[in-house]
Coordinates of C-alpha atoms in Angstrom, one line a residue:
X141 CA -7.0 -71.6 -62.7
X142 CA -9.7 -69.9 -60.8
X143 CA -10.3 -66.2 -61.2
X144 CA -7.9 -65.5 -58.4
X145 CA -5.4 -67.9 -56.7
X146 CA -3.6 -67.3 -53.4
X147 CA -0.4 -69.2 -53.0
X148 CA 1.2 -69.4 -49.5
X149 CA 3.4 -72.4 -50.2
X150 CA 6.6 -70.3 -49.6
X151 CA 5.4 -69.3 -46.1
X152 CA 6.0 -72.8 -44.6
X153 CA 9.2 -71.8 -42.8
X154 CA 7.8 -68.5 -41.5
X155 CA 4.2 -69.3 -40.4
X156 CA 3.1 -72.7 -39.1
X157 CA -0.3 -74.0 -40.3
X158 CA -1.3 -74.3 -36.6
X159 CA -1.0 -70.6 -36.2
X160 CA -3.8 -70.0 -38.7
X161 CA -6.0 -72.5 -36.8
X162 CA -5.3 -70.5 -33.6
X163 CA -6.3 -67.3 -35.4
X164 CA -9.6 -68.7 -36.7
X165 CA -11.7 -67.6 -33.6
X166 CA -10.4 -64.1 -34.0
X167 CA -11.1 -64.1 -37.7
X168 CA -14.6 -65.3 -37.1
X169 CA -15.2 -62.5 -34.6
X170 CA -13.8 -59.9 -37.0
X171 CA -16.0 -61.2 -39.7
X172 CA -19.0 -60.9 -37.5
X173 CA -18.1 -57.4 -36.5
X174 CA -17.6 -56.4 -40.1
X175 CA -20.9 -57.9 -41.4
X176 CA -23.2 -57.2 -38.6
X177 CA -22.1 -53.6 -38.1
X178 CA -20.9 -54.1 -34.6
X179 CA -17.3 -53.2 -35.1
X180 CA -15.6 -49.8 -35.0
X181 CA -16.3 -47.6 -38.1
X182 CA -19.4 -49.6 -39.0
X183 CA -21.0 -46.6 -40.6
X184 CA -18.4 -46.7 -43.4
X185 CA -18.8 -50.4 -44.4
X186 CA -21.4 -50.0 -47.2
X187 CA -18.7 -51.0 -49.7
X188 CA -19.1 -54.6 -48.5
X189 CA -22.3 -55.1 -50.4
X190 CA -21.7 -52.4 -53.0
X191 CA -21.0 -54.7 -55.9
X192 CA -24.5 -56.1 -55.8
X193 CA -26.4 -53.2 -54.2
X194 CA -25.2 -50.2 -56.1
X195 CA -27.6 -47.5 -57.5
X196 CA -28.5 -48.8 -61.0
X197 CA -30.1 -45.5 -61.9
X198 CA -26.9 -43.6 -61.1
X199 CA -24.8 -46.2 -62.8
X200 CA -26.8 -45.7 -66.1
X201 CA -26.3 -41.9 -65.7
X202 CA -22.5 -42.5 -65.3
X203 CA -22.5 -44.5 -68.6
X204 CA -24.5 -41.7 -70.3
X205 CA -22.2 -39.0 -69.0
X206 CA -19.1 -41.0 -70.1
X207 CA -20.5 -41.1 -73.6
X208 CA -21.2 -37.4 -73.6
X209 CA -17.7 -36.6 -72.5
X210 CA -16.3 -39.0 -75.2
X211 CA -18.4 -37.2 -77.8
X212 CA -17.3 -33.7 -77.1
X213 CA -13.9 -33.9 -75.3
X214 CA -10.4 -35.0 -76.1
X215 CA -9.4 -34.7 -72.5
X216 CA -11.1 -35.3 -69.1
X217 CA -9.4 -33.6 -66.2
X218 CA -10.2 -35.5 -63.0
X219 CA -9.7 -33.3 -59.9
X220 CA -9.3 -35.2 -56.6
X221 CA -6.9 -36.4 -54.0
X222 CA -6.3 -39.7 -52.2
X223 CA -9.3 -42.0 -52.7
X224 CA -10.8 -39.5 -55.0
X225 CA -8.3 -40.3 -57.8
X226 CA -6.0 -43.3 -56.9
X227 CA -8.5 -46.0 -57.7
X228 CA -9.5 -44.5 -61.1
X229 CA -5.9 -43.9 -62.0
X230 CA -5.0 -47.5 -61.1
X231 CA -7.9 -48.9 -63.0
X232 CA -7.2 -46.8 -66.1
X233 CA -3.5 -47.9 -66.2
X234 CA -4.5 -51.5 -65.5
X235 CA -7.0 -51.6 -68.4
X236 CA -5.0 -49.7 -71.1
X237 CA -1.7 -49.8 -72.9
X238 CA 1.1 -48.4 -70.9
X239 CA 1.8 -45.5 -73.3
X240 CA -1.8 -44.8 -74.2
X241 CA -1.6 -41.5 -72.3
X242 CA 0.9 -40.3 -75.0
X243 CA -1.2 -41.5 -77.9
X244 CA -2.1 -38.9 -80.6
X245 CA -5.7 -38.0 -81.2
X246 CA -5.7 -40.3 -84.2
X247 CA -4.6 -43.3 -82.2
X248 CA -7.1 -42.7 -79.4
X249 CA -10.4 -44.5 -79.0
X250 CA -11.3 -42.5 -75.9
X251 CA -10.4 -39.2 -74.3
X252 CA -7.2 -38.8 -72.5
X253 CA -7.8 -38.8 -68.7
X254 CA -5.5 -36.7 -66.7
X255 CA -5.4 -36.0 -63.0
X256 CA -5.1 -32.7 -61.0
X257 CA -5.7 -31.6 -57.5
X258 CA -3.6 -34.3 -56.0
X259 CA -0.7 -32.0 -55.1
X260 CA 0.0 -28.3 -54.6
X261 CA 2.6 -27.9 -57.4
X262 CA 2.2 -24.9 -59.7
X263 CA 4.8 -26.5 -62.0
X264 CA 2.6 -29.6 -62.3
X265 CA -0.5 -27.6 -63.0
X266 CA 1.2 -25.5 -65.7
X267 CA 2.5 -28.6 -67.4
X268 CA -1.0 -30.1 -67.4
X269 CA -2.4 -26.9 -68.9
X270 CA 0.2 -27.0 -71.6
X271 CA -0.7 -30.7 -72.3
X272 CA -4.3 -29.9 -72.8
X273 CA -3.5 -27.0 -75.1
X274 CA -6.3 -26.0 -77.4
X275 CA -8.0 -29.4 -77.2
X276 CA -11.6 -29.7 -76.0
X277 CA -11.9 -30.8 -72.4
X278 CA -14.3 -31.5 -69.6
X279 CA -13.8 -31.6 -65.8
X280 CA -14.8 -34.2 -63.2
X281 CA -14.3 -32.6 -59.7
X282 CA -14.4 -35.1 -56.9
X283 CA -14.7 -34.0 -53.3
X284 CA -17.1 -34.8 -50.6
X285 CA -16.7 -31.5 -48.9
X286 CA -15.5 -29.3 -51.7
X287 CA -13.1 -27.5 -49.4
X288 CA -10.1 -29.8 -49.5
X289 CA -7.2 -27.5 -50.4
X290 CA -5.5 -29.4 -53.2
X291 CA -8.6 -30.1 -55.4
X292 CA -10.3 -26.8 -54.5
X293 CA -7.3 -24.9 -55.9
X294 CA -7.2 -27.0 -59.1
X295 CA -10.9 -26.7 -59.6
X296 CA -10.7 -22.9 -59.4
X297 CA -8.1 -22.9 -62.2
X298 CA -9.8 -25.3 -64.5
X299 CA -13.3 -23.8 -64.0
X300 CA -11.8 -20.5 -65.1
X301 CA -10.2 -22.1 -68.1
X302 CA -13.5 -23.7 -69.1
X303 CA -15.4 -20.4 -68.7
X304 CA -12.8 -18.6 -70.8
X305 CA -12.9 -21.2 -73.5
X306 CA -16.6 -22.0 -73.6
X307 CA -18.3 -19.2 -71.8
X308 CA -20.1 -19.5 -68.4
X309 CA -23.0 -21.5 -69.8
X310 CA -20.9 -23.7 -71.9
X311 CA -18.5 -24.4 -69.0
X312 CA -21.4 -25.6 -66.8
X313 CA -22.2 -28.4 -69.3
X314 CA -18.6 -29.6 -69.1
X315 CA -18.3 -29.8 -65.3
X316 CA -19.3 -33.1 -63.6
X317 CA -19.4 -33.0 -59.8
X318 CA -19.0 -36.1 -57.6
X319 CA -19.8 -35.1 -54.1
X320 CA -21.9 -35.5 -51.0
X321 CA -25.6 -36.2 -51.7
X322 CA -26.9 -33.5 -49.2
X323 CA -24.3 -31.0 -48.1
X324 CA -21.0 -29.3 -48.6
X325 CA -19.5 -26.5 -50.6
X326 CA -19.2 -28.4 -53.8
X327 CA -22.8 -29.8 -53.5
X328 CA -24.1 -26.3 -52.9
X329 CA -22.1 -24.9 -55.9
X330 CA -23.2 -27.8 -58.2
X331 CA -26.9 -27.2 -57.3
X332 CA -26.6 -23.5 -58.0
X333 CA -24.7 -23.9 -61.2
X334 CA -26.6 -26.9 -62.5
X335 CA -23.6 -29.2 -62.9
X336 CA -24.4 -32.9 -63.5
X337 CA -23.9 -34.5 -60.1
X338 CA -22.9 -37.9 -58.9
X339 CA -22.8 -39.1 -55.3
X340 CA -20.0 -40.0 -52.9
X341 CA -22.0 -42.4 -50.7
X342 CA -22.0 -41.6 -47.0
X343 CA -21.2 -45.3 -46.1
X344 CA -18.2 -45.6 -48.3
X345 CA -14.9 -44.1 -47.3
X346 CA -12.6 -42.5 -49.9
X347 CA -10.1 -45.4 -50.1
X348 CA -13.0 -47.8 -50.7
X349 CA -14.8 -45.7 -53.3
X350 CA -13.3 -46.8 -56.6
X351 CA -16.5 -48.9 -57.3
X352 CA -18.7 -45.8 -56.8
X353 CA -19.1 -42.8 -59.2
X354 CA -15.8 -41.6 -57.8
X355 CA -13.9 -44.2 -59.9
X356 CA -16.5 -45.4 -62.3
X357 CA -17.0 -42.2 -64.3
X358 CA -13.3 -41.6 -65.1
X359 CA -12.9 -45.3 -65.8
X360 CA -15.8 -45.4 -68.2
X361 CA -14.6 -42.2 -70.0
X362 CA -11.3 -43.9 -70.6
X363 CA -13.1 -46.8 -72.2
X364 CA -13.2 -49.3 -69.3
X365 CA -16.0 -51.8 -69.1
X366 CA -17.6 -50.8 -65.8
X367 CA -20.3 -53.5 -66.2
X368 CA -17.6 -56.1 -66.1
X369 CA -15.7 -54.3 -63.3
X370 CA -18.8 -54.5 -61.1
X371 CA -19.4 -58.1 -62.1
X372 CA -15.9 -59.1 -61.0
X373 CA -16.4 -57.4 -57.7
X374 CA -19.8 -59.1 -57.3
X375 CA -18.2 -62.5 -57.9
X376 CA -15.6 -61.8 -55.3
X377 CA -18.3 -60.6 -52.8
X378 CA -19.7 -64.1 -53.1
X379 CA -16.4 -65.9 -53.1
X380 CA -15.2 -64.1 -49.9
X381 CA -18.3 -64.4 -47.8
X382 CA -17.3 -67.4 -45.7
X383 CA -15.7 -66.8 -42.3
X384 CA -13.9 -70.1 -42.5
X385 CA -10.2 -69.5 -43.3
X386 CA -10.1 -72.8 -45.3
X387 CA -12.7 -71.4 -47.7
X388 CA -11.7 -67.7 -47.9
X389 CA -8.4 -66.6 -49.6
X390 CA -8.9 -63.0 -48.7
X391 CA -9.3 -63.9 -45.0
X392 CA -6.2 -66.1 -45.3
X393 CA -4.3 -63.1 -46.6
X394 CA -5.4 -61.0 -43.6
X395 CA -4.5 -63.8 -41.2
X396 CA -1.1 -64.5 -42.6
X397 CA -0.3 -60.8 -42.6
X398 CA -1.3 -60.6 -38.9
X399 CA 0.8 -63.7 -38.0
X400 CA 3.8 -62.2 -39.8
X401 CA 3.3 -58.8 -38.2
X402 CA 3.3 -60.4 -34.7
X403 CA 6.7 -62.0 -35.6
X404 CA 8.3 -58.6 -36.4
X405 CA 7.6 -58.4 -40.1
X406 CA 6.4 -54.8 -40.1
X407 CA 6.8 -53.8 -43.7
X408 CA 4.9 -55.3 -46.6
X409 CA 6.0 -54.8 -50.2
X410 CA 3.3 -55.2 -52.9
X411 CA 5.3 -56.6 -55.9
X412 CA 4.4 -56.4 -59.6
X413 CA 6.2 -57.3 -62.8
X414 CA 4.1 -55.2 -65.1
X415 CA 4.4 -51.4 -65.4
X416 CA 0.6 -51.2 -65.9
X417 CA 0.2 -52.4 -62.3
X418 CA 2.4 -49.7 -60.7
X419 CA -0.6 -47.4 -60.0
X420 CA -2.5 -50.3 -58.6
X421 CA 0.2 -50.4 -55.9
X422 CA -0.4 -46.8 -55.2
X423 CA -4.1 -47.4 -54.6
X424 CA -3.2 -50.4 -52.4
X425 CA -0.8 -48.3 -50.3
X426 CA -3.6 -45.9 -49.3
X427 CA -6.0 -48.7 -48.7
X428 CA -3.6 -50.5 -46.3
X429 CA -1.8 -47.5 -44.8
X430 CA -4.9 -45.4 -44.0
X431 CA -6.8 -48.4 -42.7
X432 CA -4.2 -49.9 -40.4
X433 CA -1.7 -47.3 -39.5
X434 CA -3.1 -46.1 -36.1
X435 CA -2.5 -46.2 -32.4
X436 CA 1.3 -46.8 -32.9
X437 CA 0.5 -50.0 -34.8
X438 CA 0.2 -51.2 -38.4
X439 CA 2.2 -52.8 -41.3
X440 CA 4.0 -50.2 -43.4
X441 CA 2.8 -50.5 -47.0
X442 CA 5.4 -50.1 -49.8
X443 CA 5.7 -51.3 -53.4
X444 CA 8.3 -52.9 -55.6
X445 CA 8.1 -52.6 -59.3
X446 CA 10.2 -55.5 -60.6
X447 CA 12.4 -56.3 -62.3
X448 CA 13.2 -52.5 -62.4
X449 CA 13.6 -52.1 -58.6
X450 CA 15.7 -55.2 -58.3
X451 CA 18.5 -53.1 -59.7
X452 CA 18.0 -50.4 -57.1
X453 CA 16.8 -51.6 -53.7
X454 CA 16.8 -55.3 -54.5
X455 CA 20.0 -55.7 -52.5
X456 CA 18.2 -54.4 -49.4
X457 CA 15.4 -56.9 -49.9
X458 CA 17.8 -59.7 -50.3
X459 CA 20.2 -58.9 -47.4
X460 CA 18.9 -56.0 -45.4
X461 CA 16.9 -56.0 -42.1
X462 CA 14.6 -58.9 -41.9
X463 CA 11.5 -56.9 -41.0
X464 CA 9.7 -57.1 -44.4
X465 CA 7.6 -59.5 -46.4
X466 CA 6.3 -59.5 -50.0
X467 CA 3.0 -60.0 -51.6
X468 CA 3.4 -60.6 -55.4
X469 CA 0.5 -59.7 -57.6
X470 CA 0.8 -61.2 -61.1
X471 CA -1.3 -62.0 -64.1
X472 CA -1.2 -65.4 -65.8
X473 CA -2.0 -64.5 -69.4
X474 CA -0.1 -61.5 -70.7
X475 CA -2.1 -58.8 -72.5
X476 CA 0.4 -58.9 -75.4
X477 CA 3.9 -60.3 -76.0
X478 CA 7.1 -60.0 -77.8
X479 CA 9.3 -62.7 -79.3
X480 CA 13.0 -62.2 -78.6
X481 CA 14.6 -62.0 -82.1
X482 CA 17.1 -64.5 -83.4
X483 CA 20.3 -62.8 -84.4
X484 CA 24.1 -63.4 -84.6
X485 CA 24.8 -60.7 -82.0
X486 CA 27.2 -61.7 -79.3
X487 CA 25.0 -60.3 -76.5
X488 CA 24.7 -63.4 -74.4
X489 CA 21.1 -64.0 -75.3
X490 CA 21.4 -66.9 -77.7
X491 CA 19.8 -69.2 -75.2
X492 CA 16.7 -66.9 -75.1
X493 CA 16.2 -66.2 -78.7
X494 CA 12.8 -67.3 -80.0
X495 CA 11.3 -67.2 -76.4
X496 CA 8.5 -64.9 -75.4
X497 CA 9.3 -62.0 -73.1
X498 CA 6.4 -63.1 -70.8
X499 CA 8.3 -66.4 -70.3
X500 CA 11.4 -64.6 -69.3
X501 CA 9.4 -62.3 -67.0
X502 CA 7.8 -65.3 -65.3
X503 CA 11.1 -67.0 -64.7
X504 CA 12.5 -63.7 -63.3
X505 CA 9.5 -63.6 -61.0
X506 CA 9.9 -67.2 -59.9
X507 CA 13.6 -66.9 -59.4
X508 CA 13.3 -63.7 -57.4
X509 CA 10.7 -65.2 -55.2
X510 CA 12.8 -68.2 -54.3
X511 CA 15.9 -66.0 -53.8
X512 CA 14.1 -63.7 -51.4
X513 CA 12.5 -66.6 -49.5
X514 CA 16.0 -68.1 -49.1
X515 CA 17.2 -64.7 -47.9
X516 CA 14.6 -64.7 -45.1
X517 CA 11.8 -62.7 -46.7
X518 CA 8.3 -64.3 -46.5
X519 CA 6.4 -64.3 -49.8
X520 CA 2.8 -64.7 -50.8
X521 CA 1.4 -64.7 -54.4
X522 CA -1.9 -63.3 -55.5
X523 CA -2.5 -64.3 -59.1
X524 CA -5.3 -63.4 -61.5
X525 CA -5.9 -65.1 -64.8
X526 CA -6.3 -62.1 -67.0
X527 CA -5.7 -58.3 -66.9
X528 CA -9.2 -57.2 -67.7
X529 CA -12.1 -55.3 -66.0
X530 CA -13.7 -58.4 -64.5
X531 CA -10.5 -59.6 -62.9
X532 CA -9.7 -56.1 -61.7
X533 CA -13.0 -55.8 -59.9
X534 CA -12.3 -59.2 -58.3
X535 CA -8.9 -58.1 -57.2
X536 CA -10.1 -54.8 -55.8
X537 CA -12.7 -56.6 -53.6
X538 CA -10.1 -59.1 -52.5
X539 CA -7.9 -56.5 -50.9
X540 CA -10.8 -54.4 -49.6
X541 CA -12.4 -57.2 -47.7
X542 CA -9.0 -58.4 -46.5
X543 CA -8.1 -55.1 -45.0
X544 CA -11.3 -54.8 -43.1
X545 CA -10.6 -58.1 -41.4
X546 CA -6.9 -57.3 -40.9
X547 CA -7.7 -54.0 -39.2
X548 CA -10.0 -55.7 -36.7
X549 CA -7.4 -58.4 -36.0
X550 CA -4.9 -55.7 -35.1
X551 CA -7.3 -53.9 -32.8
X552 CA -7.8 -50.7 -34.8
X553 CA -10.7 -49.0 -36.5
X554 CA -9.9 -49.7 -40.2
X555 CA -12.4 -47.1 -41.5
X556 CA -11.3 -43.8 -40.0
X557 CA -8.2 -41.7 -40.6
X558 CA -7.8 -39.2 -37.7
X559 CA -4.1 -38.7 -38.4
X560 CA -4.7 -37.3 -41.9
X561 CA -6.0 -34.0 -40.3
X562 CA -2.7 -33.2 -38.5
X563 CA -0.9 -31.8 -41.6
X564 CA -4.0 -29.9 -42.7
X565 CA -4.3 -28.2 -39.4
X566 CA -0.7 -27.0 -39.5
X567 CA -0.9 -26.0 -43.2
X568 CA -4.0 -23.9 -42.5
X569 CA -2.2 -22.3 -39.5
X570 CA 0.9 -21.4 -41.5
X571 CA -1.3 -20.1 -44.4
X572 CA -3.2 -17.8 -42.0
X573 CA -6.6 -19.3 -42.6
X574 CA -9.3 -17.5 -40.5
X575 CA -10.0 -19.3 -37.3
X576 CA -6.4 -20.6 -36.9
X577 CA -4.8 -17.4 -35.6
X578 CA -3.6 -18.9 -32.3
X579 CA -2.1 -21.9 -34.1
X580 CA -0.5 -19.6 -36.7
X581 CA 1.5 -17.8 -34.0
X582 CA 2.5 -21.1 -32.3
X583 CA 3.8 -22.7 -35.5
X584 CA 5.6 -19.6 -36.8
X585 CA 7.4 -19.3 -33.5
X586 CA 8.5 -23.0 -33.8
X587 CA 9.8 -22.4 -37.3

């Protein structure tokens, strides 16, 4: 098979081929807006050419810093929220054994990468501190402004821990700041303290930033091959450069989603059959939801982790409201496999003994797909050949370029997120942050 295949054969009863033909002029226009910078949010589209036009000098510094962290730390604490951590977490899970986070020091070939600053839970932070224990650790704090509440709190805590353990000077050598190139609280602090710095590019929004230093440093520390990651994304950049739907699977995906949405399919489930792909779904949810959910419009992004979730909300998928569709992401070649043992046990598995679990998993996938289609749920399949860094880079770019087209097809700016500020404003008011006094009174009266 090719690096990535996109199967829409099970959509025949839901979307007529002629509908895609009718969408072609709009796709062509969306492509032109995206690539010429004439569409809304054009200032944040540098990710389009990023796989081939990234800063090679910084890339080499990322690799050097990763080696330094690997040499002196058993743990890397990555502090960030949203796009500042989801991509890295997804990639690290995708490229490693499922239980690698629980490996002992003797079993590890790279530091354990853990994540903080993505919630406001003291319980979580205390548990993480206990997990680190007496082990040597470093910190990668990721924030364009440096003032986002969740990561700012976590950074205060871990900066203090580093200074207590290594002294003020020693702590500085273990803090890596990924932030704005020119301004912001974190940039100012990093300059003053002498932290090694990496850049969050101005033209790349957080949810598209996994292929920048935001994602690349944690991925490299965890042992990921970031050269191959970028090579895969670069190959996809070439593969998905044609505006003709017949020649561009990513644009087909965007067009089919649009056609389904117009028919009332307003929820999309990204499906996987591998636990190491669960976090990829979390990255995808932000990419889709933050890009498209505006102006009272947008497909609601959700995930299904099968076959596990088939035993919880599978009933709803099969026979609930017919407003959802599924996109299955699967891998052709399993990373590893298990042969089902041959025994005399009366457990109803005699017909499967000697088979590979990957075969059973594949049949479960195919059988579920057919059952859901028969139940009125449109299904698409995105399949990559291998679960490695090259194919991950390719897959990431597939979804990124698709959502850019999809947003324009739906008449929204896919590159802003004005609604994200609403909860922050209320939180600041309730916490009594200076400058929010009037809002504080209003909100407390409502409560």
